[in-house]
Coordinates of N, CA and C in Angstrom, one line a residue:
Chain A
E29 N 10.2 -51.2 -27.7 CA 10.4 -49.9 -28.3 C 10.2 -48.9 -27.1
A30 N 11.2 -48.0 -27.0 CA 11.1 -46.9 -26.0 C 10.0 -46.0 -26.3
G31 N 9.4 -45.5 -25.3 CA 8.3 -44.5 -25.4 C 8.9 -43.1 -25.5
V32 N 8.0 -42.1 -25.3 CA 8.5 -40.7 -25.3 C 9.1 -40.5 -23.9
V33 N 10.3 -39.9 -23.9 CA 11.1 -39.7 -22.7 C 11.1 -38.2 -22.4
Q34 N 10.8 -37.9 -21.1 CA 10.8 -36.5 -20.7 C 11.7 -36.4 -19.4
S35 N 12.3 -35.2 -19.3 CA 13.1 -34.9 -18.1 C 13.1 -33.4 -17.9
P36 N 13.2 -33.0 -16.6 CA 13.0 -33.8 -15.4 C 11.6 -34.2 -15.2
R37 N 11.3 -35.1 -14.3 CA 9.9 -35.5 -14.0 C 9.3 -34.5 -13.1
Y38 N 10.1 -33.8 -12.3 CA 9.5 -32.8 -11.3 C 10.5 -31.7 -11.3
K39 N 9.9 -30.5 -11.1 CA 10.8 -29.3 -11.0 C 10.1 -28.3 -10.1
I40 N 10.8 -27.8 -9.1 CA 10.3 -26.7 -8.2 C 11.2 -25.6 -8.4
I41 N 10.7 -24.4 -8.7 CA 11.5 -23.2 -8.9 C 10.8 -22.0 -8.2
E42 N 11.5 -21.0 -8.0 CA 10.9 -19.7 -7.6 C 10.5 -18.9 -8.8
K43 N 9.5 -18.1 -8.6 CA 9.0 -17.2 -9.7 C 10.2 -16.3 -10.1
K44 N 10.1 -16.0 -11.4 CA 11.1 -15.2 -12.1 C 12.3 -16.0 -12.5
Q45 N 12.5 -17.2 -12.1 CA 13.6 -18.1 -12.5 C 13.3 -18.7 -13.8
P46 N 14.3 -19.1 -14.6 CA 14.1 -19.8 -15.8 C 14.0 -21.3 -15.6
V47 N 13.4 -22.0 -16.5 CA 13.3 -23.4 -16.4 C 13.2 -24.0 -17.8
A48 N 13.7 -25.2 -17.9 CA 13.7 -25.9 -19.3 C 13.3 -27.3 -19.1
F49 N 12.5 -27.8 -20.1 CA 12.1 -29.2 -20.1 C 12.6 -29.8 -21.4
W50 N 12.9 -31.1 -21.3 CA 13.5 -31.8 -22.4 C 12.6 -33.0 -22.8
C51 N 12.5 -33.2 -24.1 CA 11.7 -34.3 -24.6 C 12.4 -35.1 -25.7
N52 N 12.4 -36.4 -25.6 CA 12.9 -37.2 -26.7 C 11.8 -38.1 -27.2
P53 N 11.4 -37.9 -28.5 CA 10.2 -38.6 -29.0 C 10.5 -40.0 -29.4
I54 N 9.5 -40.8 -29.7 CA 9.7 -42.1 -30.2 C 10.5 -42.1 -31.5
S55 N 11.5 -43.0 -31.6 CA 12.3 -43.0 -32.8 C 11.5 -43.1 -34.1
G56 N 11.8 -42.2 -35.0 CA 11.1 -42.2 -36.3 C 9.9 -41.3 -36.4
H57 N 9.5 -40.8 -35.2 CA 8.3 -39.9 -35.2 C 8.7 -38.5 -35.6
N58 N 8.1 -38.0 -36.7 CA 8.5 -36.7 -37.2 C 7.7 -35.5 -36.5
T59 N 6.6 -35.9 -36.0 CA 5.7 -34.8 -35.4 C 5.9 -34.8 -33.9
L60 N 6.1 -33.7 -33.3 CA 6.3 -33.6 -31.8 C 5.4 -32.4 -31.3
Y61 N 4.7 -32.7 -30.2 CA 3.8 -31.8 -29.6 C 4.3 -31.5 -28.1
W62 N 4.0 -30.2 -27.7 CA 4.2 -29.8 -26.3 C 2.8 -29.4 -25.9
Y63 N 2.3 -30.0 -24.7 CA 1.0 -29.6 -24.1 C 1.3 -29.1 -22.7
R64 N 0.4 -28.3 -22.3 CA 0.3 -27.9 -20.9 C -1.0 -28.4 -20.3
Q65 N -0.9 -29.1 -19.1 CA -2.1 -29.6 -18.5 C -2.2 -28.9 -17.1
N66 N -3.1 -28.0 -16.9 CA -3.4 -27.4 -15.6 C -4.2 -28.4 -14.8
L67 N -4.1 -28.2 -13.5 CA -4.8 -29.1 -12.5 C -6.3 -29.1 -12.8
G68 N -6.8 -30.3 -13.0 CA -8.2 -30.5 -13.2 C -8.6 -30.2 -14.6
Q69 N -7.7 -30.1 -15.5 CA -8.0 -29.8 -16.9 C -7.4 -30.8 -17.8
G70 N -7.9 -30.8 -19.1 CA -7.2 -31.6 -20.1 C -6.0 -30.9 -20.7
P71 N -5.2 -31.6 -21.4 CA -4.0 -31.0 -22.0 C -4.4 -29.9 -23.0
E72 N -3.6 -28.9 -23.1 CA -3.8 -27.9 -24.1 C -2.6 -27.7 -24.9
L73 N -2.7 -27.7 -26.3 CA -1.5 -27.7 -27.1 C -0.8 -26.3 -27.0
L74 N 0.5 -26.4 -26.9 CA 1.3 -25.2 -26.9 C 2.0 -25.0 -28.2
I75 N 2.5 -26.1 -28.8 CA 3.3 -26.0 -30.0 C 3.4 -27.4 -30.7
R76 N 3.3 -27.4 -32.0 CA 3.5 -28.6 -32.7 C 4.6 -28.5 -33.7
Y77 N 5.5 -29.4 -33.8 CA 6.6 -29.5 -34.7 C 6.4 -30.6 -35.8
E78 N 6.7 -30.3 -37.0 CA 6.9 -31.3 -38.0 C 8.4 -31.2 -38.4
N79 N 9.1 -32.2 -38.0 CA 10.6 -32.2 -38.2 C 11.1 -31.0 -37.4
E80 N 11.9 -30.1 -38.0 CA 12.4 -29.0 -37.3 C 11.5 -27.8 -37.2
E81 N 10.4 -27.8 -38.0 CA 9.6 -26.6 -38.2 C 8.4 -26.6 -37.2
A82 N 8.3 -25.5 -36.6 CA 7.1 -25.2 -35.7 C 5.9 -24.8 -36.6
V83 N 5.0 -25.8 -36.8 CA 3.9 -25.5 -37.7 C 2.6 -24.9 -37.0
D84 N 2.6 -25.0 -35.7 CA 1.5 -24.4 -35.0 C 2.0 -24.0 -33.6
D85 N 2.2 -22.7 -33.4 CA 2.6 -22.2 -32.1 C 1.7 -21.1 -31.7
S86 N 0.5 -21.1 -32.2 CA -0.5 -20.1 -31.9 C -0.9 -20.0 -30.4
Q87 N -0.7 -21.0 -29.7 CA -1.1 -21.0 -28.3 C 0.1 -20.9 -27.4
L88 N 1.3 -20.7 -27.9 CA 2.5 -20.5 -27.1 C 2.7 -19.1 -26.7
P89 N 2.7 -18.8 -25.4 CA 2.9 -17.4 -24.9 C 4.3 -17.0 -25.2
K90 N 4.5 -16.3 -26.3 CA 5.8 -16.1 -26.8 C 6.6 -15.0 -26.0
D91 N 6.0 -14.3 -25.1 CA 6.7 -13.4 -24.3 C 7.7 -14.1 -23.3
R92 N 7.3 -15.3 -22.9 CA 8.1 -15.9 -21.9 C 8.4 -17.4 -22.3
F93 N 7.7 -17.9 -23.2 CA 7.9 -19.3 -23.6 C 8.7 -19.4 -24.9
S94 N 9.6 -20.3 -25.0 CA 10.3 -20.6 -26.3 C 10.5 -22.1 -26.4
A95 N 10.6 -22.6 -27.6 CA 10.8 -24.0 -27.9 C 11.7 -24.1 -29.1
E96 N 12.4 -25.2 -29.1 CA 13.2 -25.6 -30.2 C 13.3 -27.1 -30.4
R97 N 13.6 -27.4 -31.7 CA 13.7 -28.8 -32.0 C 14.8 -29.0 -33.1
L98 N 16.0 -28.8 -32.6 CA 17.1 -28.9 -33.5 C 17.3 -30.3 -34.0
K99 N 17.6 -30.4 -35.3 CA 17.8 -31.7 -36.0 C 16.6 -32.5 -36.1
G100 N 15.4 -32.0 -35.7 CA 14.2 -32.7 -35.8 C 14.0 -33.9 -35.0
V101 N 14.7 -34.0 -33.9 CA 14.5 -35.1 -33.0 C 14.1 -34.6 -31.6
D102 N 15.1 -34.4 -30.7 CA 14.8 -33.9 -29.4 C 14.3 -32.5 -29.4
S103 N 13.6 -32.2 -28.3 CA 13.0 -30.8 -28.2 C 13.2 -30.3 -26.8
T104 N 13.3 -29.0 -26.7 CA 13.3 -28.4 -25.4 C 12.3 -27.2 -25.3
L105 N 11.6 -27.1 -24.2 CA 10.7 -26.1 -24.0 C 11.2 -25.2 -22.8
K106 N 11.3 -23.9 -23.0 CA 11.8 -23.1 -21.9 C 10.8 -22.0 -21.5
I107 N 10.9 -21.7 -20.2 CA 10.1 -20.6 -19.7 C 11.0 -19.6 -19.0
Q108 N 11.0 -18.4 -19.4 CA 11.8 -17.4 -18.8 C 11.2 -16.0 -18.9
P109 N 10.9 -15.4 -17.8 CA 10.9 -15.9 -16.4 C 9.6 -16.6 -16.1
A110 N 9.7 -17.6 -15.2 CA 8.5 -18.3 -14.8 C 7.6 -17.5 -13.9
E111 N 6.3 -17.7 -14.0 CA 5.3 -17.1 -13.1 C 4.5 -18.1 -12.4
L112 N 3.9 -17.7 -11.3 CA 3.1 -18.6 -10.5 C 2.1 -19.4 -11.3
G113 N 1.5 -18.8 -12.3 CA 0.5 -19.4 -13.1 C 1.0 -20.5 -14.1
D114 N 2.3 -20.6 -14.1 CA 2.9 -21.6 -15.0 C 3.0 -23.0 -14.4
S115 N 2.6 -23.0 -13.1 CA 2.6 -24.3 -12.4 C 1.6 -25.2 -13.1
A116 N 2.1 -26.4 -13.6 CA 1.3 -27.3 -14.4 C 2.1 -28.5 -14.7
V117 N 1.5 -29.4 -15.4 CA 2.3 -30.6 -16.0 C 2.5 -30.3 -17.5
Y118 N 3.7 -30.4 -17.9 CA 4.0 -30.2 -19.3 C 4.3 -31.5 -20.0
L119 N 3.4 -31.8 -20.9 CA 3.5 -33.1 -21.6 C 4.0 -33.0 -23.0
C120 N 4.8 -33.9 -23.4 CA 5.4 -34.0 -24.7 C 4.7 -35.2 -25.4
A121 N 4.4 -35.1 -26.6 CA 3.8 -36.3 -27.4 C 4.5 -36.3 -28.7
S122 N 4.4 -37.5 -29.4 CA 4.9 -37.6 -30.7 C 4.0 -38.5 -31.5
S123 N 4.1 -38.3 -32.8 CA 3.3 -39.2 -33.7 C 4.1 -39.4 -35.0
L124 N 3.7 -40.5 -35.6 CA 4.5 -40.9 -36.8 C 4.1 -40.0 -38.0
V125 N 2.8 -39.8 -38.2 CA 2.4 -38.9 -39.3 C 1.6 -37.8 -38.7
P126 N 1.6 -36.6 -39.4 CA 0.9 -35.5 -38.9 C -0.5 -35.5 -39.4
G127 N -1.5 -35.5 -38.6 CA -2.9 -35.4 -39.0 C -3.4 -36.6 -39.7
G128 N -4.6 -36.6 -40.3 CA -5.1 -37.7 -41.0 C -5.5 -38.8 -40.0
E129 N -6.2 -39.8 -40.6 CA -6.8 -40.8 -39.7 C -5.7 -41.7 -39.1
Y130 N -4.5 -41.7 -39.6 CA -3.5 -42.6 -39.0 C -2.7 -42.0 -37.9
E131 N -3.0 -40.7 -37.6 CA -2.2 -40.1 -36.6 C -2.6 -40.6 -35.2
T132 N -1.7 -41.1 -34.5 CA -1.9 -41.4 -33.1 C -0.8 -40.8 -32.3
Q133 N -1.2 -40.0 -31.3 CA -0.2 -39.3 -30.4 C 0.2 -40.2 -29.3
Y134 N 1.5 -40.3 -29.0 CA 2.0 -41.1 -27.9 C 2.6 -40.1 -26.9
F135 N 2.2 -40.2 -25.7 CA 2.5 -39.2 -24.7 C 3.6 -39.7 -23.8
G136 N 4.5 -38.7 -23.4 CA 5.4 -39.0 -22.3 C 4.8 -38.8 -20.9
P137 N 5.6 -39.1 -19.9 CA 5.0 -39.0 -18.5 C 4.8 -37.6 -18.0
G138 N 5.4 -36.7 -18.7 CA 5.2 -35.3 -18.3 C 6.3 -34.8 -17.3
T139 N 6.4 -33.5 -17.2 CA 7.2 -32.8 -16.2 C 6.2 -31.9 -15.4
R140 N 6.2 -32.2 -14.1 CA 5.4 -31.5 -13.2 C 6.2 -30.3 -12.6
L141 N 5.7 -29.1 -13.0 CA 6.4 -27.9 -12.6 C 5.6 -27.2 -11.5
L142 N 6.3 -26.8 -10.4 CA 5.7 -26.0 -9.3 C 6.5 -24.7 -9.2
V143 N 5.8 -23.6 -9.4 CA 6.5 -22.3 -9.3 C 6.1 -21.6 -7.9
L144 N 7.0 -21.3 -7.1 CA 6.7 -20.8 -5.8 C 6.9 -19.3 -5.7
Chain Q
A8 N -15.0 -24.1 -34.9 CA -14.2 -24.5 -33.7 C -14.8 -25.8 -33.2
Q9 N -14.0 -26.6 -32.5 CA -14.4 -27.8 -31.9 C -14.3 -27.8 -30.4
S10 N -15.1 -28.5 -29.7 CA -15.1 -28.6 -28.3 C -15.5 -29.9 -27.8
V11 N -15.2 -30.2 -26.6 CA -15.5 -31.5 -25.9 C -16.1 -31.2 -24.5
T12 N -17.1 -31.9 -24.2 CA -17.7 -31.7 -22.8 C -17.8 -33.0 -22.1
Q13 N -17.1 -33.1 -21.0 CA -17.3 -34.3 -20.1 C -18.0 -33.8 -18.9
L14 N -19.2 -34.1 -18.7 CA -20.0 -33.5 -17.7 C -19.7 -34.0 -16.3
D15 N -19.2 -35.2 -16.2 CA -18.9 -35.9 -15.0 C -17.5 -35.7 -14.6
S16 N -17.2 -35.0 -13.6 CA -15.8 -34.8 -13.2 C -15.3 -36.0 -12.4
Q17 N -16.2 -36.7 -11.7 CA -15.8 -37.9 -10.9 C -16.9 -38.9 -11.0
V18 N -16.5 -40.1 -11.2 CA -17.5 -41.2 -11.2 C -17.0 -42.4 -10.3
P19 N -17.7 -42.5 -9.2 CA -17.4 -43.7 -8.3 C -18.2 -44.9 -8.7
V20 N -17.6 -46.1 -8.7 CA -18.3 -47.3 -9.1 C -17.7 -48.4 -8.4
F21 N -18.5 -49.4 -8.0 CA -18.0 -50.6 -7.3 C -17.3 -51.5 -8.3
E22 N -16.3 -52.2 -7.7 CA -15.6 -53.2 -8.5 C -16.6 -54.2 -9.1
E23 N -16.4 -54.6 -10.4 CA -17.1 -55.6 -11.1 C -18.5 -55.0 -11.6
A24 N -18.8 -53.8 -11.3 CA -20.0 -53.1 -11.8 C -19.7 -52.5 -13.2
P25 N -20.7 -52.3 -14.0 CA -20.5 -51.6 -15.3 C -20.3 -50.1 -15.1
V26 N -19.7 -49.4 -16.1 CA -19.5 -48.0 -16.0 C -19.7 -47.4 -17.4
E27 N -20.2 -46.2 -17.4 CA -20.3 -45.4 -18.6 C -19.7 -44.0 -18.3
L28 N -18.8 -43.5 -19.1 CA -18.2 -42.2 -18.9 C -18.7 -41.4 -20.1
R29 N -19.3 -40.2 -19.9 CA -20.0 -39.5 -21.0 C -19.1 -38.5 -21.6
C30 N -19.3 -38.4 -22.9 CA -18.6 -37.4 -23.7 C -19.4 -36.8 -24.8
N31 N -19.5 -35.5 -24.9 CA -20.3 -34.9 -26.0 C -19.3 -33.9 -26.7
Y32 N -19.5 -33.8 -28.0 CA -18.6 -32.9 -28.7 C -19.4 -32.0 -29.6
S33 N -18.7 -31.0 -30.1 CA -19.3 -30.1 -31.1 C -18.3 -29.8 -32.1
S34 N -18.7 -29.8 -33.4 CA -17.8 -29.5 -34.5 C -18.6 -29.3 -35.7
S35 N -18.2 -28.4 -36.5 CA -18.9 -28.1 -37.8 C -18.6 -29.0 -38.9
V36 N -17.6 -29.8 -38.7 CA -17.1 -30.8 -39.7 C -17.0 -32.2 -39.1
S37 N -16.7 -33.1 -40.0 CA -16.5 -34.5 -39.5 C -15.3 -34.5 -38.6
V38 N -15.4 -35.5 -37.7 CA -14.4 -35.5 -36.6 C -13.8 -36.9 -36.4
Y39 N -12.7 -36.9 -35.8 CA -12.1 -38.1 -35.2 C -12.2 -38.0 -33.7
L40 N -12.5 -39.1 -33.1 CA -12.8 -39.0 -31.6 C -11.9 -40.0 -30.9
F41 N -11.5 -39.6 -29.7 CA -10.5 -40.4 -29.0 C -10.9 -40.5 -27.5
W42 N -10.5 -41.6 -26.9 CA -10.5 -41.7 -25.4 C -9.1 -42.0 -25.0
Y43 N -8.6 -41.2 -24.0 CA -7.3 -41.5 -23.4 C -7.5 -41.8 -21.9
V44 N -6.5 -42.5 -21.3 CA -6.5 -42.8 -19.9 C -5.2 -42.3 -19.3
Q45 N -5.3 -41.7 -18.2 CA -4.1 -41.2 -17.5 C -4.1 -41.7 -16.1
Y46 N -3.1 -42.6 -15.8 CA -2.9 -43.1 -14.5 C -2.0 -42.1 -13.7
P47 N -2.1 -42.1 -12.4 CA -1.4 -41.1 -11.6 C 0.0 -40.9 -11.9
N48 N 0.5 -39.7 -12.1 CA 1.8 -39.3 -12.4 C 2.4 -40.0 -13.7
Q49 N 1.4 -40.2 -14.6 CA 1.9 -40.8 -15.9 C 1.3 -39.9 -17.1
G50 N 1.8 -40.2 -18.2 CA 1.2 -39.5 -19.4 C -0.1 -40.1 -19.9
L51 N -0.6 -39.6 -20.9 CA -1.9 -40.2 -21.5 C -1.6 -41.4 -22.4
Q52 N -2.5 -42.3 -22.3 CA -2.4 -43.5 -23.1 C -3.7 -43.7 -23.9
L53 N -3.6 -44.0 -25.2 CA -4.7 -44.1 -26.0 C -5.5 -45.4 -25.7
L54 N -6.8 -45.2 -25.4 CA -7.7 -46.4 -25.1 C -8.3 -46.9 -26.4
L55 N -8.8 -45.9 -27.2 CA -9.5 -46.3 -28.4 C -9.7 -45.0 -29.2
K56 N -10.1 -45.2 -30.5 CA -10.4 -44.0 -31.4 C -11.4 -44.4 -32.4
Y57 N -12.2 -43.4 -32.8 CA -13.1 -43.6 -33.9 C -12.7 -42.7 -35.0
L58 N -12.5 -43.4 -36.2 CA -12.1 -42.6 -37.4 C -13.2 -42.6 -38.4
S59 N -13.8 -43.8 -38.6 CA -14.9 -43.9 -39.6 C -15.4 -45.3 -39.5
G60 N -16.5 -45.6 -40.2 CA -16.9 -47.0 -40.2 C -17.8 -47.3 -39.1
S61 N -17.7 -48.5 -38.5 CA -18.5 -49.0 -37.4 C -18.6 -48.0 -36.3
T62 N -19.8 -47.8 -35.8 CA -19.9 -46.8 -34.7 C -19.5 -47.3 -33.3
L63 N -19.4 -48.6 -33.2 CA -18.9 -49.2 -32.0 C -17.5 -49.6 -32.1
V64 N -16.7 -49.0 -31.2 CA -15.2 -49.1 -31.3 C -14.8 -49.8 -30.0
K65 N -14.0 -50.8 -30.2 CA -13.4 -51.6 -29.1 C -12.0 -51.1 -28.9
G66 N -11.6 -51.0 -27.6 CA -10.3 -50.6 -27.3 C -9.6 -51.5 -26.3
I67 N -8.5 -51.0 -25.7 CA -7.7 -51.9 -24.8 C -8.4 -52.0 -23.5
N68 N -8.0 -53.0 -22.7 CA -8.5 -53.1 -21.3 C -10.0 -53.4 -21.2
G69 N -10.6 -53.9 -22.3 CA -12.0 -54.2 -22.2 C -13.0 -53.0 -22.4
F70 N -12.4 -51.8 -22.7 CA -13.3 -50.7 -22.9 C -13.8 -50.6 -24.4
E71 N -15.0 -50.0 -24.5 CA -15.5 -49.8 -25.8 C -16.3 -48.4 -25.8
A72 N -16.5 -47.9 -27.0 CA -17.2 -46.6 -27.0 C -18.1 -46.6 -28.3
E73 N -19.2 -45.9 -28.2 CA -20.1 -45.8 -29.3 C -20.2 -44.4 -29.8
F74 N -20.0 -44.2 -31.1 CA -20.2 -42.9 -31.7 C -21.6 -42.7 -32.1
N75 N -22.2 -41.6 -31.7 CA -23.6 -41.3 -32.0 C -23.6 -39.9 -32.6
K76 N -23.7 -39.9 -34.0 CA -23.6 -38.6 -34.7 C -24.8 -37.7 -34.4
S77 N -26.0 -38.3 -34.3 CA -27.2 -37.5 -34.0 C -27.2 -36.8 -32.7
Q78 N -26.6 -37.5 -31.7 CA -26.5 -36.9 -30.4 C -25.1 -36.3 -30.1
T79 N -24.3 -36.3 -31.1 CA -22.9 -35.8 -30.9 C -22.2 -36.3 -29.7
S80 N -22.3 -37.6 -29.5 CA -21.7 -38.2 -28.3 C -20.8 -39.3 -28.6
F81 N -19.9 -39.6 -27.7 CA -18.9 -40.7 -27.8 C -18.7 -41.2 -26.4
H82 N -19.6 -41.9 -25.8 CA -19.6 -42.4 -24.5 C -18.7 -43.6 -24.4
L83 N -18.0 -43.7 -23.3 CA -17.0 -44.8 -23.0 C -17.7 -45.8 -22.0
R84 N -17.6 -47.1 -22.3 CA -18.2 -48.1 -21.4 C -17.3 -49.3 -21.1
K85 N -17.6 -49.9 -20.0 CA -16.9 -51.1 -19.7 C -17.9 -51.9 -18.8
P86 N -18.1 -53.2 -19.2 CA -19.2 -54.0 -18.5 C -18.8 -54.4 -17.1
S87 N -17.5 -54.4 -16.8 CA -17.2 -54.8 -15.4 C -15.8 -54.2 -15.1
V88 N -15.8 -53.3 -14.2 CA -14.5 -52.6 -13.9 C -13.7 -53.3 -12.9
H89 N -12.4 -53.0 -12.9 CA -11.4 -53.5 -11.9 C -10.8 -52.4 -11.2
I90 N -10.2 -52.7 -10.0 CA -9.5 -51.7 -9.2 C -8.5 -51.0 -10.1
S91 N -7.8 -51.7 -11.0 CA -6.8 -51.2 -11.8 C -7.3 -50.1 -12.8
D92 N -8.6 -50.0 -13.0 CA -9.2 -49.0 -13.9 C -9.3 -47.7 -13.3
T93 N -9.0 -47.6 -12.0 CA -9.0 -46.3 -11.3 C -8.0 -45.4 -12.0
A94 N -8.4 -44.3 -12.6 CA -7.6 -43.4 -13.4 C -8.5 -42.2 -13.8
E95 N -7.8 -41.3 -14.6 CA -8.6 -40.2 -15.2 C -8.7 -40.5 -16.7
Y96 N -9.9 -40.2 -17.2 CA -10.2 -40.5 -18.6 C -10.5 -39.2 -19.3
F97 N -9.9 -39.1 -20.5 CA -10.1 -37.9 -21.2 C -10.6 -38.2 -22.6
C98 N -11.7 -37.5 -23.0 CA -12.2 -37.6 -24.3 C -11.6 -36.5 -25.1
A99 N -11.4 -36.8 -26.4 CA -10.7 -35.8 -27.3 C -11.3 -35.8 -28.7
V100 N -11.3 -34.7 -29.4 CA -11.8 -34.6 -30.7 C -10.8 -33.9 -31.6
R101 N -10.8 -34.3 -32.8 CA -10.0 -33.6 -33.8 C -10.8 -33.6 -35.1
A102 N -10.9 -32.4 -35.7 CA -11.5 -32.3 -37.0 C -10.5 -32.9 -38.0
G103 N -11.0 -33.1 -39.2 CA -10.2 -33.8 -40.2 C -9.0 -32.9 -40.6
G104 N -8.1 -33.6 -41.3 CA -6.9 -32.9 -41.8 C -5.9 -32.7 -40.7
Y105 N -5.3 -31.5 -40.6 CA -4.2 -31.3 -39.7 C -4.7 -30.4 -38.5
Q106 N -5.9 -30.5 -38.1 CA -6.4 -29.7 -37.0 C -5.8 -30.3 -35.6
K107 N -5.7 -29.4 -34.7 CA -5.2 -29.9 -33.4 C -6.3 -30.7 -32.6
V108 N -5.8 -31.5 -31.7 CA -6.7 -32.3 -30.8 C -7.1 -31.4 -29.7
T109 N -8.4 -31.4 -29.4 CA -9.0 -30.7 -28.3 C -9.4 -31.7 -27.2
F110 N -9.0 -31.6 -26.0 CA -9.3 -32.5 -24.9 C -10.4 -32.0 -24.1
G111 N -11.2 -32.9 -23.5 CA -12.1 -32.5 -22.4 C -11.4 -32.3 -21.1
T112 N -12.2 -32.0 -20.1 CA -11.6 -31.7 -18.8 C -11.3 -32.9 -18.0
G113 N -11.7 -34.1 -18.5 CA -11.4 -35.3 -17.8 C -12.5 -35.8 -16.8
T114 N -12.6 -37.1 -16.7 CA -13.4 -37.8 -15.7 C -12.6 -38.7 -14.8
K115 N -12.6 -38.5 -13.5 CA -11.9 -39.4 -12.7 C -12.8 -40.6 -12.3
L116 N -12.3 -41.7 -12.7 CA -13.0 -43.0 -12.3 C -12.4 -43.6 -11.1
Q117 N -13.2 -43.7 -10.1 CA -12.8 -44.3 -8.8 C -13.5 -45.6 -8.6
V118 N -12.7 -46.7 -8.7 CA -13.3 -48.0 -8.5 C -13.2 -48.4 -7.0
I119 N -14.3 -48.7 -6.4 CA -14.4 -49.0 -5.0 C -14.4 -50.5 -4.8
P120 N -13.5 -51.0 -4.0 CA -13.5 -52.5 -3.8 C -14.7 -53.0 -3.0

């Protein structure tokens, strides 16, 4: 069974440029998460989807970040324009069921972003 | 609100020695607790989780953790580490229902040959 797929794995851009990350969750997983992991820190939730619906985007900086999950499968996370402080690893995760004791999140390898 | 504290940012240990990685949490409600491992340039992989029942939880790769409600701790242990255990370990907590998972800042385990 394929795991969570993310691309690109690495991205270097100049500040003020746009950037986009793509995530393909495990087949059949309805819940999808985007996390940001700063250097030396644990992951922090940006947004959670249940199917196509963003059910928790309270931590997403909406002035420059946007996300979508068309058709409830793949998802993209966009930053426009990028700032120096956006340099981090962006992790995507998926789970079969949302919440509850049976929820287990499976993580992708992440996209490492460097903003110069 | 829930939070997780991992006091040790780095733990060096000799190969075949035992190790304990500490994790303390705070929450006003019952919680689910997790330990994840992250190898260099990889995503997080679930090691083990505590949901309910027995307070001693066994996970993959020979790791185990013990839930201690009175001390609000969920320490991770392994009786004999291998070089391949060198990685960063994250403790995480989630309150019941549909609450988000909160991760600690991680502990880097360095196994010395």
